[in-house]
Coordinates of C-alpha atoms and ligand atoms in Angstrom, one line a residue:
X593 CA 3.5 -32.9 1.7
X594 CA 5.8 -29.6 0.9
X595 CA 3.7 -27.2 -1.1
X596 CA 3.5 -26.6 -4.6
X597 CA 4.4 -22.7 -5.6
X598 CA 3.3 -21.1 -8.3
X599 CA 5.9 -17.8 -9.0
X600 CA 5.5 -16.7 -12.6
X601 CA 2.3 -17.0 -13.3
X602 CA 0.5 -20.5 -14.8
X603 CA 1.0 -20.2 -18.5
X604 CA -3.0 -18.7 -19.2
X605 CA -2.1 -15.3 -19.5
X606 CA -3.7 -14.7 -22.6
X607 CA -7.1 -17.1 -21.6
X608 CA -7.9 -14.4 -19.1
X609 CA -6.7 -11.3 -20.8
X610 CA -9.8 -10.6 -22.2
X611 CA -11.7 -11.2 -19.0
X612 CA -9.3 -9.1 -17.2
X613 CA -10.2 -6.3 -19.8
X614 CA -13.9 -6.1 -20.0
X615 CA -13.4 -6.3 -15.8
X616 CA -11.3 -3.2 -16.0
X617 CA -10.7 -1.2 -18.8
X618 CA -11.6 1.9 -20.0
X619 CA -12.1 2.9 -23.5
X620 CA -12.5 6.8 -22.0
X621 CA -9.8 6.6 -19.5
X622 CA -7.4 5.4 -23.0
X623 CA -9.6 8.5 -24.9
X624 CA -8.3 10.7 -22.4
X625 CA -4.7 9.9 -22.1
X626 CA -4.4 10.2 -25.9
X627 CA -5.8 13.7 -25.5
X628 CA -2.7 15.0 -23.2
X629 CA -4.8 13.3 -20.0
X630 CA -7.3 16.0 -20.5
X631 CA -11.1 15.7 -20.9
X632 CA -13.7 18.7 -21.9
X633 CA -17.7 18.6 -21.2
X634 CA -19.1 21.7 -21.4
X635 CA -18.5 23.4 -18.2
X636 CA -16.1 20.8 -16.7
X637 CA -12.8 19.9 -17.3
X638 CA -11.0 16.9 -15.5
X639 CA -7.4 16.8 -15.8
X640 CA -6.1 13.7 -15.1
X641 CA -2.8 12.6 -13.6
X642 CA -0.1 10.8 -15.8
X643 CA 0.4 8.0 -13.4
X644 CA -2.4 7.1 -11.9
X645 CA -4.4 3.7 -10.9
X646 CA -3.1 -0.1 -11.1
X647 CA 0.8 -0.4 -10.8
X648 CA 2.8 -3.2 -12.3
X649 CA 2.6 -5.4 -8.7
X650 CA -1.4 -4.9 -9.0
X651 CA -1.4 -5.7 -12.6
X652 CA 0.0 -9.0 -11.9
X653 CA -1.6 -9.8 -8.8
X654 CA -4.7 -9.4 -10.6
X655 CA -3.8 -11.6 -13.6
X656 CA -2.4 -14.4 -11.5
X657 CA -5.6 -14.6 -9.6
X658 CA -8.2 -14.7 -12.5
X659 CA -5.4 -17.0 -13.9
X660 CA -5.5 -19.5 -10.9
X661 CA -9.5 -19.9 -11.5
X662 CA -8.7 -20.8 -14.7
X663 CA -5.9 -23.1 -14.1
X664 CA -8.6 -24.6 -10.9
X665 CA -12.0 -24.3 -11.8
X666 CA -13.0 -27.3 -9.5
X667 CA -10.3 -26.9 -6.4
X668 CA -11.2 -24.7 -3.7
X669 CA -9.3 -21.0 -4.3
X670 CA -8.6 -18.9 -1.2
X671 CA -6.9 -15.8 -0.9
X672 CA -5.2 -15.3 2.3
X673 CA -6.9 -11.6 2.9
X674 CA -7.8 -8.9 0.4
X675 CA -5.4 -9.4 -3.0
X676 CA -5.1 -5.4 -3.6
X677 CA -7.3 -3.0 -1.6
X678 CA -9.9 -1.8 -4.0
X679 CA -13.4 -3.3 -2.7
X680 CA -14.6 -3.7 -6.2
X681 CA -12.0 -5.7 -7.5
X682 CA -11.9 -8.2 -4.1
X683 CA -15.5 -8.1 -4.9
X684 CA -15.4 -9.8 -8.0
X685 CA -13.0 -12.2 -7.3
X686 CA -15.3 -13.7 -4.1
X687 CA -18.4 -13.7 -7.4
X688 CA -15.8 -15.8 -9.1
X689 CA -15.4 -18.4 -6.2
X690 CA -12.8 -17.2 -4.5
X691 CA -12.7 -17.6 -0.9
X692 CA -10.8 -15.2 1.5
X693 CA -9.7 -16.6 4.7
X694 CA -9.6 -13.6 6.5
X695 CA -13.2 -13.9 6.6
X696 CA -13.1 -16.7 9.6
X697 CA -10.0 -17.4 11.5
X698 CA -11.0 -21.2 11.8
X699 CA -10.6 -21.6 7.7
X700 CA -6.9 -21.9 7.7
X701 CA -7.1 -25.1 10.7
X702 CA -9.3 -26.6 7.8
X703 CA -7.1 -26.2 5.0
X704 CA -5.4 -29.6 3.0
X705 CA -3.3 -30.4 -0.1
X706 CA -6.8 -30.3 -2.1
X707 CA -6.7 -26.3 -1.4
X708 CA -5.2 -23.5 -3.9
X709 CA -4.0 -20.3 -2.0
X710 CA -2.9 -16.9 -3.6
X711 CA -0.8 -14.5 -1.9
X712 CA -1.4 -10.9 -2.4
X713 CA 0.8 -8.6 -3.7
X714 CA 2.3 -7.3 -0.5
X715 CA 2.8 -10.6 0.5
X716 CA 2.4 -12.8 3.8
X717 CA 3.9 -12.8 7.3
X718 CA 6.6 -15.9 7.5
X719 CA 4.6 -17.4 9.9
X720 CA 1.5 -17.4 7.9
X721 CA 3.7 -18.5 4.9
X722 CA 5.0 -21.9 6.9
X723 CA 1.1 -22.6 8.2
X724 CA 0.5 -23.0 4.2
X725 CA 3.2 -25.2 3.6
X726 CA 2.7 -27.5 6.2
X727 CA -0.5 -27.7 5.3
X728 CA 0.7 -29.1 1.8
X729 CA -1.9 -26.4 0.0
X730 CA -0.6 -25.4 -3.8
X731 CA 0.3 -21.8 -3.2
X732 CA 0.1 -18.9 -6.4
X733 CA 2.5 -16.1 -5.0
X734 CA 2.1 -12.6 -6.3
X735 CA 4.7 -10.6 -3.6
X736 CA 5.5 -8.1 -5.9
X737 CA 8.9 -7.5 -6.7
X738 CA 9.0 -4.4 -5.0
X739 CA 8.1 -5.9 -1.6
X740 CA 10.9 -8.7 -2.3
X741 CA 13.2 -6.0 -2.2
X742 CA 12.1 -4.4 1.1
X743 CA 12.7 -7.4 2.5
X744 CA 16.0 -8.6 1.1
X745 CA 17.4 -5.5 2.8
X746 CA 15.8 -6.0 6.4
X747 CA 17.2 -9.4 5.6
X748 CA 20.4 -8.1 5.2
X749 CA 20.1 -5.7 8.1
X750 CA 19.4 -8.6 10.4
X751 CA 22.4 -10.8 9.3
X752 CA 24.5 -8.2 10.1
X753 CA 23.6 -7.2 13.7
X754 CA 21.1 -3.9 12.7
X755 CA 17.7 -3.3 13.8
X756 CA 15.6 -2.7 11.0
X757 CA 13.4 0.7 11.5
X758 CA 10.5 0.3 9.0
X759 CA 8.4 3.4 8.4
X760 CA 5.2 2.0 7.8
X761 CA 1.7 1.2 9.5
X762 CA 1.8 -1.7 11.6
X763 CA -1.7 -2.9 11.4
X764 CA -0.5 -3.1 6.9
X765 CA -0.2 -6.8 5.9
X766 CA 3.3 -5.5 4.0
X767 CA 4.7 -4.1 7.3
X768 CA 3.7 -6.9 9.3
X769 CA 5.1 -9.5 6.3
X770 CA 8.3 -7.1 6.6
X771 CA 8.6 -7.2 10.0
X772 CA 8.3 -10.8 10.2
X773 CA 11.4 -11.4 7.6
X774 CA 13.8 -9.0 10.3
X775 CA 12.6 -11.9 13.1
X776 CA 13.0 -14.9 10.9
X777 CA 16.4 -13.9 10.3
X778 CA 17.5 -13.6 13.5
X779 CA 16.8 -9.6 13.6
X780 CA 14.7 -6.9 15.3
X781 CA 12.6 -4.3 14.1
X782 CA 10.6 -1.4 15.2
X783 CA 7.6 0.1 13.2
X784 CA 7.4 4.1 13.3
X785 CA 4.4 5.2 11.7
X786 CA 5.5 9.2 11.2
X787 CA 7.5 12.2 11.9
X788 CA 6.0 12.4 15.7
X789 CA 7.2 8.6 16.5
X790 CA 10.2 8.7 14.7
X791 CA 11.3 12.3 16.7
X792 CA 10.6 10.4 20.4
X793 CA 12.8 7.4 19.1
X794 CA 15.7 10.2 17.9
X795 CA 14.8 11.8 21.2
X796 CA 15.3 8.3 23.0
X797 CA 18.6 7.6 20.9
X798 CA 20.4 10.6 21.8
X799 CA 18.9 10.4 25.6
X800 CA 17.7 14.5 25.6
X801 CA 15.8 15.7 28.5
X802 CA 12.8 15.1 26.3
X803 CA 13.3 11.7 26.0
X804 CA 10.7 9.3 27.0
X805 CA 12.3 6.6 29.8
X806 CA 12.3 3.2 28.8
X807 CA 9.1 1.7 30.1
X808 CA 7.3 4.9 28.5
X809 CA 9.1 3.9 25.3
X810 CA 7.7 0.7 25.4
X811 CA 4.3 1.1 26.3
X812 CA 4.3 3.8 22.8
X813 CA 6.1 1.0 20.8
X814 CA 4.9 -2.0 22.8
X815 CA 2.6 -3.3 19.5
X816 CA 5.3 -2.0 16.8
X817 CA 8.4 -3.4 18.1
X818 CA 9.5 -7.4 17.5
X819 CA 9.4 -9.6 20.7
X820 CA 11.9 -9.1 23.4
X821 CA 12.9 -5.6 22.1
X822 CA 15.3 -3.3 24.5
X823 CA 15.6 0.0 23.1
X824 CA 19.2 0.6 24.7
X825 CA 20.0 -2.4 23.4
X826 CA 18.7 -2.5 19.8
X827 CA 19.0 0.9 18.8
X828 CA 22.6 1.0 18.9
X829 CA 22.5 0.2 14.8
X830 CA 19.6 0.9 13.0
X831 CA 18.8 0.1 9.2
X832 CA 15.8 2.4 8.0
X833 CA 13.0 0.3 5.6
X834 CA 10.2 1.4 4.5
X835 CA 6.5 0.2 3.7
X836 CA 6.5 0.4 0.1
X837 CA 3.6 2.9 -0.4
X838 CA 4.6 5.5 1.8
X839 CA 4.8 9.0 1.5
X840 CA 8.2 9.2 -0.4
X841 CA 9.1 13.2 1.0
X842 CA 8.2 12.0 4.4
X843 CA 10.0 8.5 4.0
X844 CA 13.4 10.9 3.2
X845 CA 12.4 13.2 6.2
X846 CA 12.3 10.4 8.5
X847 CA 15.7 8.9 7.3
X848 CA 17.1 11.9 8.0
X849 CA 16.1 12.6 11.3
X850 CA 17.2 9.3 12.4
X851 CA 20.6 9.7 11.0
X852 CA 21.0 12.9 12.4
X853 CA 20.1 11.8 15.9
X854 CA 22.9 8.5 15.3
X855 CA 24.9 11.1 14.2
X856 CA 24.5 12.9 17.7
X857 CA 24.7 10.4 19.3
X858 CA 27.8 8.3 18.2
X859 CA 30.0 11.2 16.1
X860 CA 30.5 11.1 12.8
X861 CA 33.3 8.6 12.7
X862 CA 30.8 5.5 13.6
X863 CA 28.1 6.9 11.6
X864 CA 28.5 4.7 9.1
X865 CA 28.9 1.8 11.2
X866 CA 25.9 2.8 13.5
X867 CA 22.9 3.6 10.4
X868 CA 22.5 2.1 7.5
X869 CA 19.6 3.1 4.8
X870 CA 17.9 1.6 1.3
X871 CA 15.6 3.5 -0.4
X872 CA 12.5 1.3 -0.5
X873 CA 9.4 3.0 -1.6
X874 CA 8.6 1.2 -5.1
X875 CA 9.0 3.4 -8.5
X876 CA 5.0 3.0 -9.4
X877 CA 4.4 4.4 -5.5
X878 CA 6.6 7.6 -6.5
X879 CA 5.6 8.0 -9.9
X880 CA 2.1 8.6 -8.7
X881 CA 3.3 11.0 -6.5
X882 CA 5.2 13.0 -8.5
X883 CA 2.2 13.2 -11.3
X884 CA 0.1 14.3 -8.7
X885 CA 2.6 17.1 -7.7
X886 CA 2.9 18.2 -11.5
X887 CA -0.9 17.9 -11.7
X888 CA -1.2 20.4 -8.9
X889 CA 1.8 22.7 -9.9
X890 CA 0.8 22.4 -13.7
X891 CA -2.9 22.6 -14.0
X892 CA -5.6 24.9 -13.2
X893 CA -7.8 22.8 -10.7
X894 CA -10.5 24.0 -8.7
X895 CA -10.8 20.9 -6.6
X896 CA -9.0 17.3 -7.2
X897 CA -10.7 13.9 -6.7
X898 CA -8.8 10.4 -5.8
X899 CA -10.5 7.6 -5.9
X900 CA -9.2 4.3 -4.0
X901 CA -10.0 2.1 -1.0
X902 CA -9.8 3.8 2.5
X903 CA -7.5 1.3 3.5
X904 CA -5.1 1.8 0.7
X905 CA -1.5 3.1 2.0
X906 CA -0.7 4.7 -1.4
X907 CA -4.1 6.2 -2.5
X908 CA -4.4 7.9 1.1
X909 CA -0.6 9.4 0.8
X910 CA -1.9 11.1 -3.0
X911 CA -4.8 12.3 -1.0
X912 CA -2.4 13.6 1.7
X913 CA -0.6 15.6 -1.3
X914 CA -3.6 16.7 -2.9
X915 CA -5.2 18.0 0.3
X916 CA -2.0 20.4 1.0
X917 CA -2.5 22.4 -2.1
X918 CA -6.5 22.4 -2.8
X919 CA -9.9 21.2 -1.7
X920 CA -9.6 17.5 -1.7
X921 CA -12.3 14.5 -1.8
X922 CA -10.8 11.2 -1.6
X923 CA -13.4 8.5 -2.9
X924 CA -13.6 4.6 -2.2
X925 CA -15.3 4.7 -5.9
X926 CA -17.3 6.2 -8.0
X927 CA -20.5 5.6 -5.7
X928 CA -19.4 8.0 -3.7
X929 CA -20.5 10.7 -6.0
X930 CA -23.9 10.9 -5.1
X931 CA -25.0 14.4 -6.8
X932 CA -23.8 17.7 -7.6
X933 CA -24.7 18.8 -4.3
X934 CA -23.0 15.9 -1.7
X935 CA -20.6 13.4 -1.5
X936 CA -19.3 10.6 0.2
X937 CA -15.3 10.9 0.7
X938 CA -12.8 10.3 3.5
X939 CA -10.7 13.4 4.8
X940 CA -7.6 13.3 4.9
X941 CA -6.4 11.9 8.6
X942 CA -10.3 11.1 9.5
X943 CA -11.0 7.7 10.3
X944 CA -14.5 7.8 8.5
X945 CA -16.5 8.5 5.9
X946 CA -18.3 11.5 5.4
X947 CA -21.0 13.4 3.9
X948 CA -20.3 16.8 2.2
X949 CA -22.8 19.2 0.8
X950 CA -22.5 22.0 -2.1
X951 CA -19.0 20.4 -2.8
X952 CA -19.2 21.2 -6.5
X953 CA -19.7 24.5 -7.7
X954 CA -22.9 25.4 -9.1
X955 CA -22.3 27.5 -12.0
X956 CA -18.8 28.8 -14.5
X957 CA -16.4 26.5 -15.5
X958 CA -14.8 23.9 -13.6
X959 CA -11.8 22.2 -13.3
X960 CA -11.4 18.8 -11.6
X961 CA -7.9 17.4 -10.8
X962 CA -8.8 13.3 -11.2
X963 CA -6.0 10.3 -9.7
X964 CA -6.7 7.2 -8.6
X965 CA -4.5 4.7 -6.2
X966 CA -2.2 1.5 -7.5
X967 CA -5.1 -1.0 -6.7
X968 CA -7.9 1.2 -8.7
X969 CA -8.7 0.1 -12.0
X970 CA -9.5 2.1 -14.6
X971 CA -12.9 1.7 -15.0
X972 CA -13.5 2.6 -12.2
X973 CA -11.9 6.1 -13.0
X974 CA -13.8 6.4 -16.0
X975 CA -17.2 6.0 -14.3
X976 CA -16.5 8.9 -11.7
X977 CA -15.8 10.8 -15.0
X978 CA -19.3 9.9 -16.4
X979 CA -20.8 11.2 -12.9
X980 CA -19.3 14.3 -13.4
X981 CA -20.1 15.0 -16.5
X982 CA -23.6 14.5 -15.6
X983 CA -23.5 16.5 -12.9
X984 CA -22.2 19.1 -14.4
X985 CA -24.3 19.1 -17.1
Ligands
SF4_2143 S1 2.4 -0.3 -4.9 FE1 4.5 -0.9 -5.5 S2 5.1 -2.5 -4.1 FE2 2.9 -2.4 -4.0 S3 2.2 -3.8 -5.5 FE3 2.3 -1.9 -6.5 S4 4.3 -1.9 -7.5 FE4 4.3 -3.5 -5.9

């Protein structure tokens, strides 16, 4: 039995908008914008971003899930993985019912028509996609518009003989859903994850003394690279994608280099027919970067705070802005704040979680630079601001 897909939502927006706001709103966090994003407390100030926290692809994601329990209340809801990554918010929807079936590999084998699946917001690999179908399971997609996009042009780029270059991480559900559109249409890809990959593949393409040969090539790209890949083959014409939540400034960097080294390679004259780029990074992804940059250029801060998952692409990339210019602590929530004295926080490029001590001055004023990533909701934000407060008290 084909599936039943569920695109726009299920007509209950307004049943769930009130549970969606007593789950995540923030009468302080609205306080604060309204006061030019700024918040006094005595000897602390926080200064707040001016994008910051859920984007419109989170915001719906969110909605169509509480909607679907609605819509459901006695089917079995799954969620193929995590619907945003922000532990609170996957949290609540496994106290609602939902089930995720990343938790056991064997749930999918056991899935029937009887079963209701939502699709996260950076969507599913093709394969994954097909399994669902075939199964005959009533599907509630929430691939954000943004990711759509992405892979319309890697669509594109495969149709018409490029190799799509996707700067992203490969272990991200959105590059590996990316990466899968490139091979269902007949294309290739290859995931670079930074400047350092994408400078040994520009090394590889213009064949410098430098360059690694090709079985060193593959045993680097080996895991990023779609099956049957032959660097001298495919990466003769390249098309540059991106994970939607990268770094934008590193994004442009990379495109760059890769055009220069086509450039080098083939001459100007078949540049055009040899590289081919879209800008992809979504507009929430780089408005929340460039508030973070103003918030740093614009503001007196004495340290800044971000608060999303570890895991989150776009709330580690604010981090990595934030860390460049001043003492940084980049929080999975508000938890993390355990005193005045220590916190819990992730540095930038750590793979951990650590403890910090005598991370908040002691005494004079204080200013605290706040943001939060696309899949924190606010309340969130405004508890952190409560801690403070308190501790600074
Ligand atoms: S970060 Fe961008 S692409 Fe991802 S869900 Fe939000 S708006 Fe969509």
């Amino acid at each position: 039995m084909p599936s039943l897909i569920f695109r726009k939502g299920l007509d209950l927006k307004q049943a769930v908008a009130g549970m969606l706001a007593e789950n995540y709103h923030s009468a302080v966090v609205e306080r604060i914008k309204a006061a030019d994003f700024t918040y006094h407390a005595g000897r602390l100030t926080v200064h707040l971003a001016r994008e910051f926290g859920f984007c419109y692809g989170v915001d719906r994601a969110v909605d169509y899930a509480y909607q679907t329990r609605e819509r459901f209340p006695d089917r079995p809801v799954y969620l193929t993985g995590e619907i945003i990554h922000n532990p609170h918010v996957n949290e609540k929807l496994r106290s609602m019912g939902v089930r995720f079936l990343s938790d056991d590999a064997r749930l999918i084998d056991r899935l029937d028509p009887a079963d209701v699946v939502i699709l996260p917001a950076f969507g599913v690999t093709v394969a994954t996609l097909r399994e669902l179908d075939r199964r005959g399971c009533t599907l509630i997609d929430t691939t954000c518009g943004s990711v759509l996009n992405v892979w319309k042009n890697v669509r594109r780029y495969a149709e018409s003989g490029y190799t799509s270059v996707i700067h992203g991480k490969v272990w991200h559900e959105e590059t590996q859903a990316t990466a899968s559109q490139a091979v269902e249409y007949g294309g290739r890809y290859l995931v670079v994850f930074n400047r350092e990959e994408t400078q040994l593949v520009c090394d590889y393409i213009r064949q410098t003394a430098a360059a690694p040969d090709r079985d060193a090539f593959m045993s680097r790209f080996g895991g990023a690279v779609s099956p049957g890949f032959d660097p001298d083959r495919d990466l003769q014409r390249i098309g540059l994608a991106n994970q939607t939540t990268m770094l934008m400034s590193e994004s442009l960097e990379i495109g760059e280099m890769l055009r220069a080294a086509m450039r080098d390679r083939y001459g100007d004259p078949e540049l055009p027919e040899r590289y081919q780029a879209f800008d992809t990074i979504c507009s929430a992804t780089q408005d929340r970067q460039d508030a973070v940059v103003a918030l740093l250029r614009d503001r007196p801060l004495d340290l800044v705070v971000v608060i999303g998952g570890y895991n989150s692409s776009n709330t580690t990339n604010l981090a990595r802005i934030c860390a460049a210019a001043r003492p940084t602590y980049h929080i999975a929530d508000p938890d993390c704040l355990l005193s005045a004295d220590e916190i819990r926080h992730r540095p930038v490029g750590a793979k951990v979680e650590v403890l910090t001590k005598g991370w908040l001055p002691r005494q004079g004023a204080i200013a605290v630079g706040l943001t939060s990533g696309a899949s924190t909701p606010d309340n969130l934000v405004g508890a952190a601001i409560a801690k403070l407060e308190a501790f600074c008290a």
